[in-house]
PDB file of C-alpha atoms in Angstrom:
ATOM      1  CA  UNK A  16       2.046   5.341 -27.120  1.00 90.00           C
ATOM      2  CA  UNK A  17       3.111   1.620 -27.826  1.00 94.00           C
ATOM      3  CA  UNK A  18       0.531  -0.522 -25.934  1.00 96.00           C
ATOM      4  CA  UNK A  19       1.977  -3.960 -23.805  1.00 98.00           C
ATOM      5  CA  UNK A  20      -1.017  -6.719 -23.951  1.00 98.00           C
ATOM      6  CA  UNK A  21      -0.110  -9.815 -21.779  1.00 98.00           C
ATOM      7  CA  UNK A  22      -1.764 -12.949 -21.912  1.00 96.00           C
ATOM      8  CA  UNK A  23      -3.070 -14.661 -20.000  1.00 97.00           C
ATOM      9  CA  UNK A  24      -4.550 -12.284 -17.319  1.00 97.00           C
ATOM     10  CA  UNK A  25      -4.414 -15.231 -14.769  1.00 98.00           C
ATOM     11  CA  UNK A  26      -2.595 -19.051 -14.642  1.00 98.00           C
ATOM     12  CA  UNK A  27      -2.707 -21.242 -12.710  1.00 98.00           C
ATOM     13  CA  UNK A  28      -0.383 -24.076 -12.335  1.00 97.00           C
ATOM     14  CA  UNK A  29       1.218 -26.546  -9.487  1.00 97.00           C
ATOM     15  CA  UNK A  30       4.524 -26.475  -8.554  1.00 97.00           C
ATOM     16  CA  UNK A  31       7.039 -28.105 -10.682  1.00 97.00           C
ATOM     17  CA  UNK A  32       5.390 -27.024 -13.501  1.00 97.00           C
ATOM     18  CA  UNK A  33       6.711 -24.416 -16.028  1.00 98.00           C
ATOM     19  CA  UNK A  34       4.573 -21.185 -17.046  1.00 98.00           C
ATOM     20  CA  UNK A  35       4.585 -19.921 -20.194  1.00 98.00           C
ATOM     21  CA  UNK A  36       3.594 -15.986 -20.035  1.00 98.00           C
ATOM     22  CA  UNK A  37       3.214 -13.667 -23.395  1.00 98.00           C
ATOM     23  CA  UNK A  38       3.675 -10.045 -23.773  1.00 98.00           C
ATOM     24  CA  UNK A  39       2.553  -8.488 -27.340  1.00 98.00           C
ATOM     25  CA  UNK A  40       4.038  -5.073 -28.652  1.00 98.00           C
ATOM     26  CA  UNK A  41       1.164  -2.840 -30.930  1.00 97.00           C
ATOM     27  CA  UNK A  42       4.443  -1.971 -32.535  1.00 97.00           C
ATOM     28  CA  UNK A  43       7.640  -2.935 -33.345  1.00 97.00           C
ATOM     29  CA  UNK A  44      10.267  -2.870 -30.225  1.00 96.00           C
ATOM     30  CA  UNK A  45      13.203  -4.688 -31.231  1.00 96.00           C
ATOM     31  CA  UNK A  46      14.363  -6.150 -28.242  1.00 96.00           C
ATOM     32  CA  UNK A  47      14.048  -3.080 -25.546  1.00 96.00           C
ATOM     33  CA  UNK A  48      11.329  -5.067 -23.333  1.00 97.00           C
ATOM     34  CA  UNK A  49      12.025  -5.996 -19.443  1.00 97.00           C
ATOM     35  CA  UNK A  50      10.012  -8.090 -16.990  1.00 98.00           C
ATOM     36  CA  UNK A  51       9.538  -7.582 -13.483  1.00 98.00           C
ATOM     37  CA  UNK A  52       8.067  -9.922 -10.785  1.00 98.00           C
ATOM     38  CA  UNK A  53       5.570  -8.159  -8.251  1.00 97.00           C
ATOM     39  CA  UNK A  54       4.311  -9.734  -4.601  1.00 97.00           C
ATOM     40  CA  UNK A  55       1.731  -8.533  -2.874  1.00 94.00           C
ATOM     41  CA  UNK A  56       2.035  -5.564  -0.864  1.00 93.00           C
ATOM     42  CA  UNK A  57       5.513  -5.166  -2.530  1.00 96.00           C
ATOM     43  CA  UNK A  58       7.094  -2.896  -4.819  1.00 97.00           C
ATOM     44  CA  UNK A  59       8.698  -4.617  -8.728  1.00 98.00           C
ATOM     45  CA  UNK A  60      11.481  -6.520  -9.199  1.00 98.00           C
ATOM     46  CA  UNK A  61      13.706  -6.531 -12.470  1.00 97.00           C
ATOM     47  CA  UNK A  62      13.937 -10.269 -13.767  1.00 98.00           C
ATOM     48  CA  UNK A  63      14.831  -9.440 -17.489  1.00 97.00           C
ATOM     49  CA  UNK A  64      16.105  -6.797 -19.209  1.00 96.00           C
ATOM     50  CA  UNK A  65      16.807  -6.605 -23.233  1.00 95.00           C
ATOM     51  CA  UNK A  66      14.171  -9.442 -23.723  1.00 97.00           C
ATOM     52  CA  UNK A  67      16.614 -12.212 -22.853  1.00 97.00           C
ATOM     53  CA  UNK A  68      19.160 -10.971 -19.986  1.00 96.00           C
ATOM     54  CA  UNK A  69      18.512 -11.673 -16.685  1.00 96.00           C
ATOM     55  CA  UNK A  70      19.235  -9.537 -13.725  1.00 95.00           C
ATOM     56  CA  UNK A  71      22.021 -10.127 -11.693  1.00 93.00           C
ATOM     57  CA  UNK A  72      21.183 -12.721  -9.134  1.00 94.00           C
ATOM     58  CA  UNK A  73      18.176 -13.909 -11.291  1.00 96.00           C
ATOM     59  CA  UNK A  74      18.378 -17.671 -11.362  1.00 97.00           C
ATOM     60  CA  UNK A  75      18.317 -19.516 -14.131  1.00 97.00           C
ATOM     61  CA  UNK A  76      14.827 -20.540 -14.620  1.00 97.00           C
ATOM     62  CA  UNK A  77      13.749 -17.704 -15.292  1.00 98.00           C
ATOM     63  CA  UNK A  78      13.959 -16.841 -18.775  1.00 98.00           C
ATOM     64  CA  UNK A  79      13.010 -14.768 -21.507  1.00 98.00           C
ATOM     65  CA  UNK A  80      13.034 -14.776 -25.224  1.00 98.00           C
ATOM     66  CA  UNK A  81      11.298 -12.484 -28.347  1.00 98.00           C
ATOM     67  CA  UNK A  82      12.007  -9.882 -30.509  1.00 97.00           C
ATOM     68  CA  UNK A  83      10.147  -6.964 -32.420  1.00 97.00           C
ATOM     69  CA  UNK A  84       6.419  -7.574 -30.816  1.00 98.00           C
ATOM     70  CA  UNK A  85       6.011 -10.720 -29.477  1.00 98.00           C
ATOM     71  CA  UNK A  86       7.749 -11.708 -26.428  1.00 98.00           C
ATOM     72  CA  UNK A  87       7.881 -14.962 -23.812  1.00 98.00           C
ATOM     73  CA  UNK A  88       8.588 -15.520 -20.111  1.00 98.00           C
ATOM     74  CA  UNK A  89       9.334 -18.652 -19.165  1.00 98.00           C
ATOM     75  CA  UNK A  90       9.463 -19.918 -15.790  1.00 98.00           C
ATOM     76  CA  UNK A  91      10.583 -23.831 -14.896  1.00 97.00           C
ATOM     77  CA  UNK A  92      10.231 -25.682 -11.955  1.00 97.00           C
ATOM     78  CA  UNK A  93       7.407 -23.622 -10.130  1.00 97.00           C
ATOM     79  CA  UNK A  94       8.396 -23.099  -6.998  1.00 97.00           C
ATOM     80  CA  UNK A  95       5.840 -21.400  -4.347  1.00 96.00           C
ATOM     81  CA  UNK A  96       7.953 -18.296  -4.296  1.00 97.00           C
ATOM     82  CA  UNK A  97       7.264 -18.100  -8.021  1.00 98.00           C
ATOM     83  CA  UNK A  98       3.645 -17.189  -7.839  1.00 97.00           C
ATOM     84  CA  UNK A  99       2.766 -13.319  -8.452  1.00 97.00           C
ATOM     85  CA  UNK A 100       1.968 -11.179 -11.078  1.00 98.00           C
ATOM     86  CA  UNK A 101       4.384 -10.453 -13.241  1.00 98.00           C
ATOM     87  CA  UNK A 102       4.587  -7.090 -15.898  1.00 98.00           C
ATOM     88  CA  UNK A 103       6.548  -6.249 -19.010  1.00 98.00           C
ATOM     89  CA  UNK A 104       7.677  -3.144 -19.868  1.00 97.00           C
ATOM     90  CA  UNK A 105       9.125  -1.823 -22.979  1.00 96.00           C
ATOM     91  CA  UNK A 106      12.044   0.342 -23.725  1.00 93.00           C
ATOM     92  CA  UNK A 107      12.077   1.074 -27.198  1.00 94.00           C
ATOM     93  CA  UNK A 108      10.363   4.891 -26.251  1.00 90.00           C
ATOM     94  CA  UNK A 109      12.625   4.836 -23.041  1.00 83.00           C
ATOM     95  CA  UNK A 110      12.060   7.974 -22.420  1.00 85.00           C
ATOM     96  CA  UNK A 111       8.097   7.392 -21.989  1.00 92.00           C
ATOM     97  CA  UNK A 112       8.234   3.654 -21.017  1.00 94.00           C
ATOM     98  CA  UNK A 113       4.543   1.822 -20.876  1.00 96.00           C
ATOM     99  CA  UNK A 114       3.616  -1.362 -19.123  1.00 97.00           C
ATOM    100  CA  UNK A 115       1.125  -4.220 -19.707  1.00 98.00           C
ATOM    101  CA  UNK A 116      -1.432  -5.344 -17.567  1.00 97.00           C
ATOM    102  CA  UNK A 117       0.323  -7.911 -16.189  1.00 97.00           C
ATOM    103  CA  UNK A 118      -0.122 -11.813 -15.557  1.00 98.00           C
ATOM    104  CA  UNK A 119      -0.967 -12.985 -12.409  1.00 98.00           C
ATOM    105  CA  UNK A 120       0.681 -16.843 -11.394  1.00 98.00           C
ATOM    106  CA  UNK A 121      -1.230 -18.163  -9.227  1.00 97.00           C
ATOM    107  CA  UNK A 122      -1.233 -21.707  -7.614  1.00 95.00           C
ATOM    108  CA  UNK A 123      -3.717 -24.214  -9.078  1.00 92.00           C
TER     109      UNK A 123
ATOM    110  CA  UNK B 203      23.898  -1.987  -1.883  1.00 94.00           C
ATOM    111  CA  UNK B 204      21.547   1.035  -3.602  1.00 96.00           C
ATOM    112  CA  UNK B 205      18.234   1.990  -1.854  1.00 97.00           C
ATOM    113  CA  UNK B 206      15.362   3.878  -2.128  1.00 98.00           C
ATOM    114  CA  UNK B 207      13.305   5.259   0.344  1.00 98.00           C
ATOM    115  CA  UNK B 208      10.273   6.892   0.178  1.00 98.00           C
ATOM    116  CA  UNK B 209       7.908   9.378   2.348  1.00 97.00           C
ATOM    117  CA  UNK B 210       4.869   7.862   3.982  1.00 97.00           C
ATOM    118  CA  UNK B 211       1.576   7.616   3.248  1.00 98.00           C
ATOM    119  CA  UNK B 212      -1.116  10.539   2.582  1.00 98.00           C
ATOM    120  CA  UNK B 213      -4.633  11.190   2.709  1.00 98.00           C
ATOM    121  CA  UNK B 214      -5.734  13.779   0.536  1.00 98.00           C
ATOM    122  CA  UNK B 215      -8.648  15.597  -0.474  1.00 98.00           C
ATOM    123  CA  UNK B 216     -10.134  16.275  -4.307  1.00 97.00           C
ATOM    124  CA  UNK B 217      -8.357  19.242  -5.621  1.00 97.00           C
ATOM    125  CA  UNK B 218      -5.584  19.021  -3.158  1.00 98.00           C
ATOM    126  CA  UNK B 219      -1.672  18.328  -3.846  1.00 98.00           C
ATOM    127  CA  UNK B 220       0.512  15.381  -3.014  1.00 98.00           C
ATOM    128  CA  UNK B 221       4.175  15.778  -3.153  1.00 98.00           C
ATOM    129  CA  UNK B 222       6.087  13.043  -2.309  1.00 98.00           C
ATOM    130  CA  UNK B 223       9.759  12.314  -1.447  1.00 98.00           C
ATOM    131  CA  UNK B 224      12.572   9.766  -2.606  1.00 98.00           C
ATOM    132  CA  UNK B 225      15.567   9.834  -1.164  1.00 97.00           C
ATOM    133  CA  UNK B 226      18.326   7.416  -2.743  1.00 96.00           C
ATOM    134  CA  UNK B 227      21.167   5.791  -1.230  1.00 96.00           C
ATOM    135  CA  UNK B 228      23.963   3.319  -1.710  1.00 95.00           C
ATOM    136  CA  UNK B 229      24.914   5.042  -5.259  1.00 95.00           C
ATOM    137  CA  UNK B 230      25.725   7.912  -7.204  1.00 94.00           C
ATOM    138  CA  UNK B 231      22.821   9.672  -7.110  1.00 93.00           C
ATOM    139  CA  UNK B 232      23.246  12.200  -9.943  1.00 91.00           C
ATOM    140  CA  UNK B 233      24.218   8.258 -12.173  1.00 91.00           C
ATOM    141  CA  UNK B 234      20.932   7.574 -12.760  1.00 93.00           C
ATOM    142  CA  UNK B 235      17.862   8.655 -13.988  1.00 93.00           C
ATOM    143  CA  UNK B 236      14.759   8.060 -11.444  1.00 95.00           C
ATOM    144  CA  UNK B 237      11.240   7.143 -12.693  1.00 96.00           C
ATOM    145  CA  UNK B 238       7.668   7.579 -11.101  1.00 98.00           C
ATOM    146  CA  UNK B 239       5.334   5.121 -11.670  1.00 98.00           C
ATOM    147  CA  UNK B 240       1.722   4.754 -10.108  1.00 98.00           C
ATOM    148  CA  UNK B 241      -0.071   1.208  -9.320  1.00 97.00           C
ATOM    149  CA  UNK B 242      -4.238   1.966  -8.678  1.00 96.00           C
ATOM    150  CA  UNK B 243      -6.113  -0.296  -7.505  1.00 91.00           C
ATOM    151  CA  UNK B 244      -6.588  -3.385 -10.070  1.00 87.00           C
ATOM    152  CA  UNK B 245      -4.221  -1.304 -12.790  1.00 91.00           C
ATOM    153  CA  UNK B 246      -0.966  -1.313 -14.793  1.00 93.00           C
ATOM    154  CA  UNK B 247       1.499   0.263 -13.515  1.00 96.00           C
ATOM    155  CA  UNK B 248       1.686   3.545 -14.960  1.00 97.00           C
ATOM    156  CA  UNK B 249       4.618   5.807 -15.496  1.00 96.00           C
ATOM    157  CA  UNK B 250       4.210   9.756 -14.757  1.00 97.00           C
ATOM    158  CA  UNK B 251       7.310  10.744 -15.478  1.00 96.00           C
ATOM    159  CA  UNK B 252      11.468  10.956 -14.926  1.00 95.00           C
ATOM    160  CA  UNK B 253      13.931  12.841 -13.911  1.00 95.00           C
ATOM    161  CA  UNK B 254      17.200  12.978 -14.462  1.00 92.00           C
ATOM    162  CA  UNK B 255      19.326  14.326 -10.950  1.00 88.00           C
ATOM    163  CA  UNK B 256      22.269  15.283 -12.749  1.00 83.00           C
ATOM    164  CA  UNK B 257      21.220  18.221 -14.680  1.00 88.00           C
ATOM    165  CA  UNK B 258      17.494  17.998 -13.518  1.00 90.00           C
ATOM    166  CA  UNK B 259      16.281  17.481 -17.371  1.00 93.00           C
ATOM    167  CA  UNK B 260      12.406  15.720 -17.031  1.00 95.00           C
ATOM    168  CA  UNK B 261      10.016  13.950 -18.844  1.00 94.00           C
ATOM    169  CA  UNK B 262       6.164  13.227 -18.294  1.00 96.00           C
ATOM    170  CA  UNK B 263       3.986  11.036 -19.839  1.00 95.00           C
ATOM    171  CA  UNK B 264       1.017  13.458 -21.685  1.00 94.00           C
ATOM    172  CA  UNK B 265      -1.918  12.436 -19.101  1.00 94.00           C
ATOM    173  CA  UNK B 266       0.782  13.938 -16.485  1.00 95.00           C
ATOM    174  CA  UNK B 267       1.657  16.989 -17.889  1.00 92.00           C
ATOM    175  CA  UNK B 268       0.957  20.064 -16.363  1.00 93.00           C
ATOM    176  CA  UNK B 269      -0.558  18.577 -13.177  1.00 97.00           C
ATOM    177  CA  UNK B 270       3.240  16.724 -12.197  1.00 97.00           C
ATOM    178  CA  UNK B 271       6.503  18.359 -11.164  1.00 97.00           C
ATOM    179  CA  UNK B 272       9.305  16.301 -10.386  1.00 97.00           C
ATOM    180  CA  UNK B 273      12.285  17.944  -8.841  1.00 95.00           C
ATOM    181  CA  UNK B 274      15.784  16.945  -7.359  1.00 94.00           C
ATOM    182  CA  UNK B 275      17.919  17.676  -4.599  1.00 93.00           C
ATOM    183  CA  UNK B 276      21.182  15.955  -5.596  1.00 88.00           C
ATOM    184  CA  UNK B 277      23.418  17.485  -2.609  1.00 91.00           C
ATOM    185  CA  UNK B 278      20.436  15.553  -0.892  1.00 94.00           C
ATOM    186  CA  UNK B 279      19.862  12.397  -2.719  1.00 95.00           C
ATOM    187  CA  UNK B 280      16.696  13.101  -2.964  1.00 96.00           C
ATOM    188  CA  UNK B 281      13.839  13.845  -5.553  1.00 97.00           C
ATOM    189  CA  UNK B 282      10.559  14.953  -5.133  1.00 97.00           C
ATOM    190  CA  UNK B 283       7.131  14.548  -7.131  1.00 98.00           C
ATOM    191  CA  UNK B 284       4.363  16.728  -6.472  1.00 98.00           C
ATOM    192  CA  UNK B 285       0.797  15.989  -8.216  1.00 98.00           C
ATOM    193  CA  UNK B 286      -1.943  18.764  -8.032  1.00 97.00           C
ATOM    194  CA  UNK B 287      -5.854  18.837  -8.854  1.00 97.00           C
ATOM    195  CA  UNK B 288      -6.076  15.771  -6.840  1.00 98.00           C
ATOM    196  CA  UNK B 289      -9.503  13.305  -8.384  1.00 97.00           C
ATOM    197  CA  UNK B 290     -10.495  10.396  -6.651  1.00 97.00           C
ATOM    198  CA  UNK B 291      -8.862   8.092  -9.343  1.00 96.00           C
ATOM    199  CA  UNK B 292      -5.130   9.418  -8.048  1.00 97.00           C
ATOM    200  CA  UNK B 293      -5.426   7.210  -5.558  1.00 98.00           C
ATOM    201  CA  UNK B 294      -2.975   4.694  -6.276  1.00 98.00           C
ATOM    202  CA  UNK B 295       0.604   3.255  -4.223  1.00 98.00           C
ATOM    203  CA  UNK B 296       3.555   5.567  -5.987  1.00 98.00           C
ATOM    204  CA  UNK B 297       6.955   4.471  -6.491  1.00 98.00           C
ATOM    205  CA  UNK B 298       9.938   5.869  -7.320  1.00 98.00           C
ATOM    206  CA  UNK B 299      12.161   3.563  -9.340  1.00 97.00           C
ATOM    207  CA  UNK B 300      16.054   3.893 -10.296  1.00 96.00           C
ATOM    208  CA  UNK B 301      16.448   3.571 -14.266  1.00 94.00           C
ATOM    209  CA  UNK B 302      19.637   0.935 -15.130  1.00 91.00           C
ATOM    210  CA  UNK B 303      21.422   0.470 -18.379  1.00 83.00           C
ATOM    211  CA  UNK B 304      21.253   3.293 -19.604  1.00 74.00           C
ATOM    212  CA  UNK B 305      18.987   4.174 -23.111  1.00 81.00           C
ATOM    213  CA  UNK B 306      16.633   1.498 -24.427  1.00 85.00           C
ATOM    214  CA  UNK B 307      18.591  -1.234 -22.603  1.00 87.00           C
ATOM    215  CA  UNK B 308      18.253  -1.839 -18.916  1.00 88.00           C
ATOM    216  CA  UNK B 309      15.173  -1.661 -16.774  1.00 94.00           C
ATOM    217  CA  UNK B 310      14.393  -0.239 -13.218  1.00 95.00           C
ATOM    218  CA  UNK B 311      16.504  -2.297 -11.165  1.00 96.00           C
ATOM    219  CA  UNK B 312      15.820  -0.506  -7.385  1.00 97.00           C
ATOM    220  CA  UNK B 313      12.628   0.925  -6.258  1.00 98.00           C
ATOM    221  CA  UNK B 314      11.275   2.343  -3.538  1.00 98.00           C
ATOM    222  CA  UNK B 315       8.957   0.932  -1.219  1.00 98.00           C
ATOM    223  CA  UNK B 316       5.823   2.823  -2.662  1.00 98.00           C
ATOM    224  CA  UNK B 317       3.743   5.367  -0.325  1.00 98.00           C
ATOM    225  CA  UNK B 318       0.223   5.112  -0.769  1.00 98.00           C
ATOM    226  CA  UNK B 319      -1.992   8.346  -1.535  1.00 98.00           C
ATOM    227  CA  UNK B 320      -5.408   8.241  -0.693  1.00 98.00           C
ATOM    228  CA  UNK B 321      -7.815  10.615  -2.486  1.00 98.00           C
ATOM    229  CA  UNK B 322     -10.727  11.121  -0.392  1.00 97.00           C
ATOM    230  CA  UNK B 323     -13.609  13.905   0.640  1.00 95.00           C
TER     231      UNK B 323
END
């Protein structure tokens, strides 16, 4: 089973900052990792898809970038509707797909 | 616009079954392959398994296997996950989630809006 490790467990910024959140393969996945963006009391949301494409309707600040098993989500100008926890997933066994533990965002 | 929707919540006892409904709309159901994933309390999310409506081929992760069937109903829209030999640490909010892309690329771009099983005695 390839294993997702996300780091930090929790940050905390202010708004208008940017957050910086890492997702580390135990293996090699080329570039078959997602992100999703979870509220409380709410199900996922797909922000990313093939490391770097975002989801229709996905605004711009939201990026992503990495390839074989390290991997970044970036997120600029914090805006209060940007704090939650947020999971990777990867792909590259897409037929059993794992997630990490996920970050939480929360407001400093 | 494609939707999910999913049966409500259950209380169950240890030992007992769970089977739990999804019931797409807005697509093709048969398109696209439909995921289960589990969120307990404080944990990853966790995939059980998939399923693919269109010719009903399935997949589990290995903790899942042999405890999970996932079926479909594609006249229906629907799909349908039943978990047996119920513990208390089954207790989790499931989801189903539509699978997008297609392959390695993609993600799960609609899910459901979770039903929460309860494992208690």
């Amino acid at each position: 089973e390839i294993v997702l490790t996300q780091s930090p467990a929790t940050l905390s910024l202010s708004p208008g900052d940017r957050a910086t959140l890492s997702c580390r393969a135990s293996e090699n996945i080329s570039k078959y990792l997602a992100w999703y963006q979870q509220k409380p009391g709410q199900a996922p949301r797909l922000l990313i898809y093939d490391a770097s494409q975002r989801t229709t309707g996905i605004p711009a600040k939201f990026s992503g970038s990495g390839s074989g098993t390290d991997f970044t989500l970036t997120i600029s100008n914090l805006e209060p509707e940007d704090f939650a926890v947020y999971h990777c997933q990867q792909r590259a066994n897409w037929l059993h797909p794992t997630f990490g533990q996920g970050t939480k965002l929360e407001i400093k | 616009q494609a939707h999910l929707e999913q049966s409500g919540a259950e209380v169950k006892k240890p030992g007992a079954s769970v089977k739990i409904s999804c019931k797409g709309s807005g697509y093709p159901f048969s398109n696209h392959l439909l995921h289960w994933v589990r969120q307990a309390p404080g944990q990853r999310l966790q995939w059980i398994g998939s399923i693919h409506p269109g010719n009903g081929d399935t997949e589990f992760a290995p903790k899942f296997q042999g405890r999970v069937t996932v079926v479909e109903d594609t006249p229906a829209s629907a799909a349908y996950m039943e978990l047996s030999s119920l513990t208390f640490k089954d207790t989790a909010v499931y989801f189903c989630a539509r699978d997008w892309g297609g392959g390695r690329n993609g993600g799960m771009d609609v899910w459901g809006q979770g039903t929460t099983v309860t494992v208690s005695s």
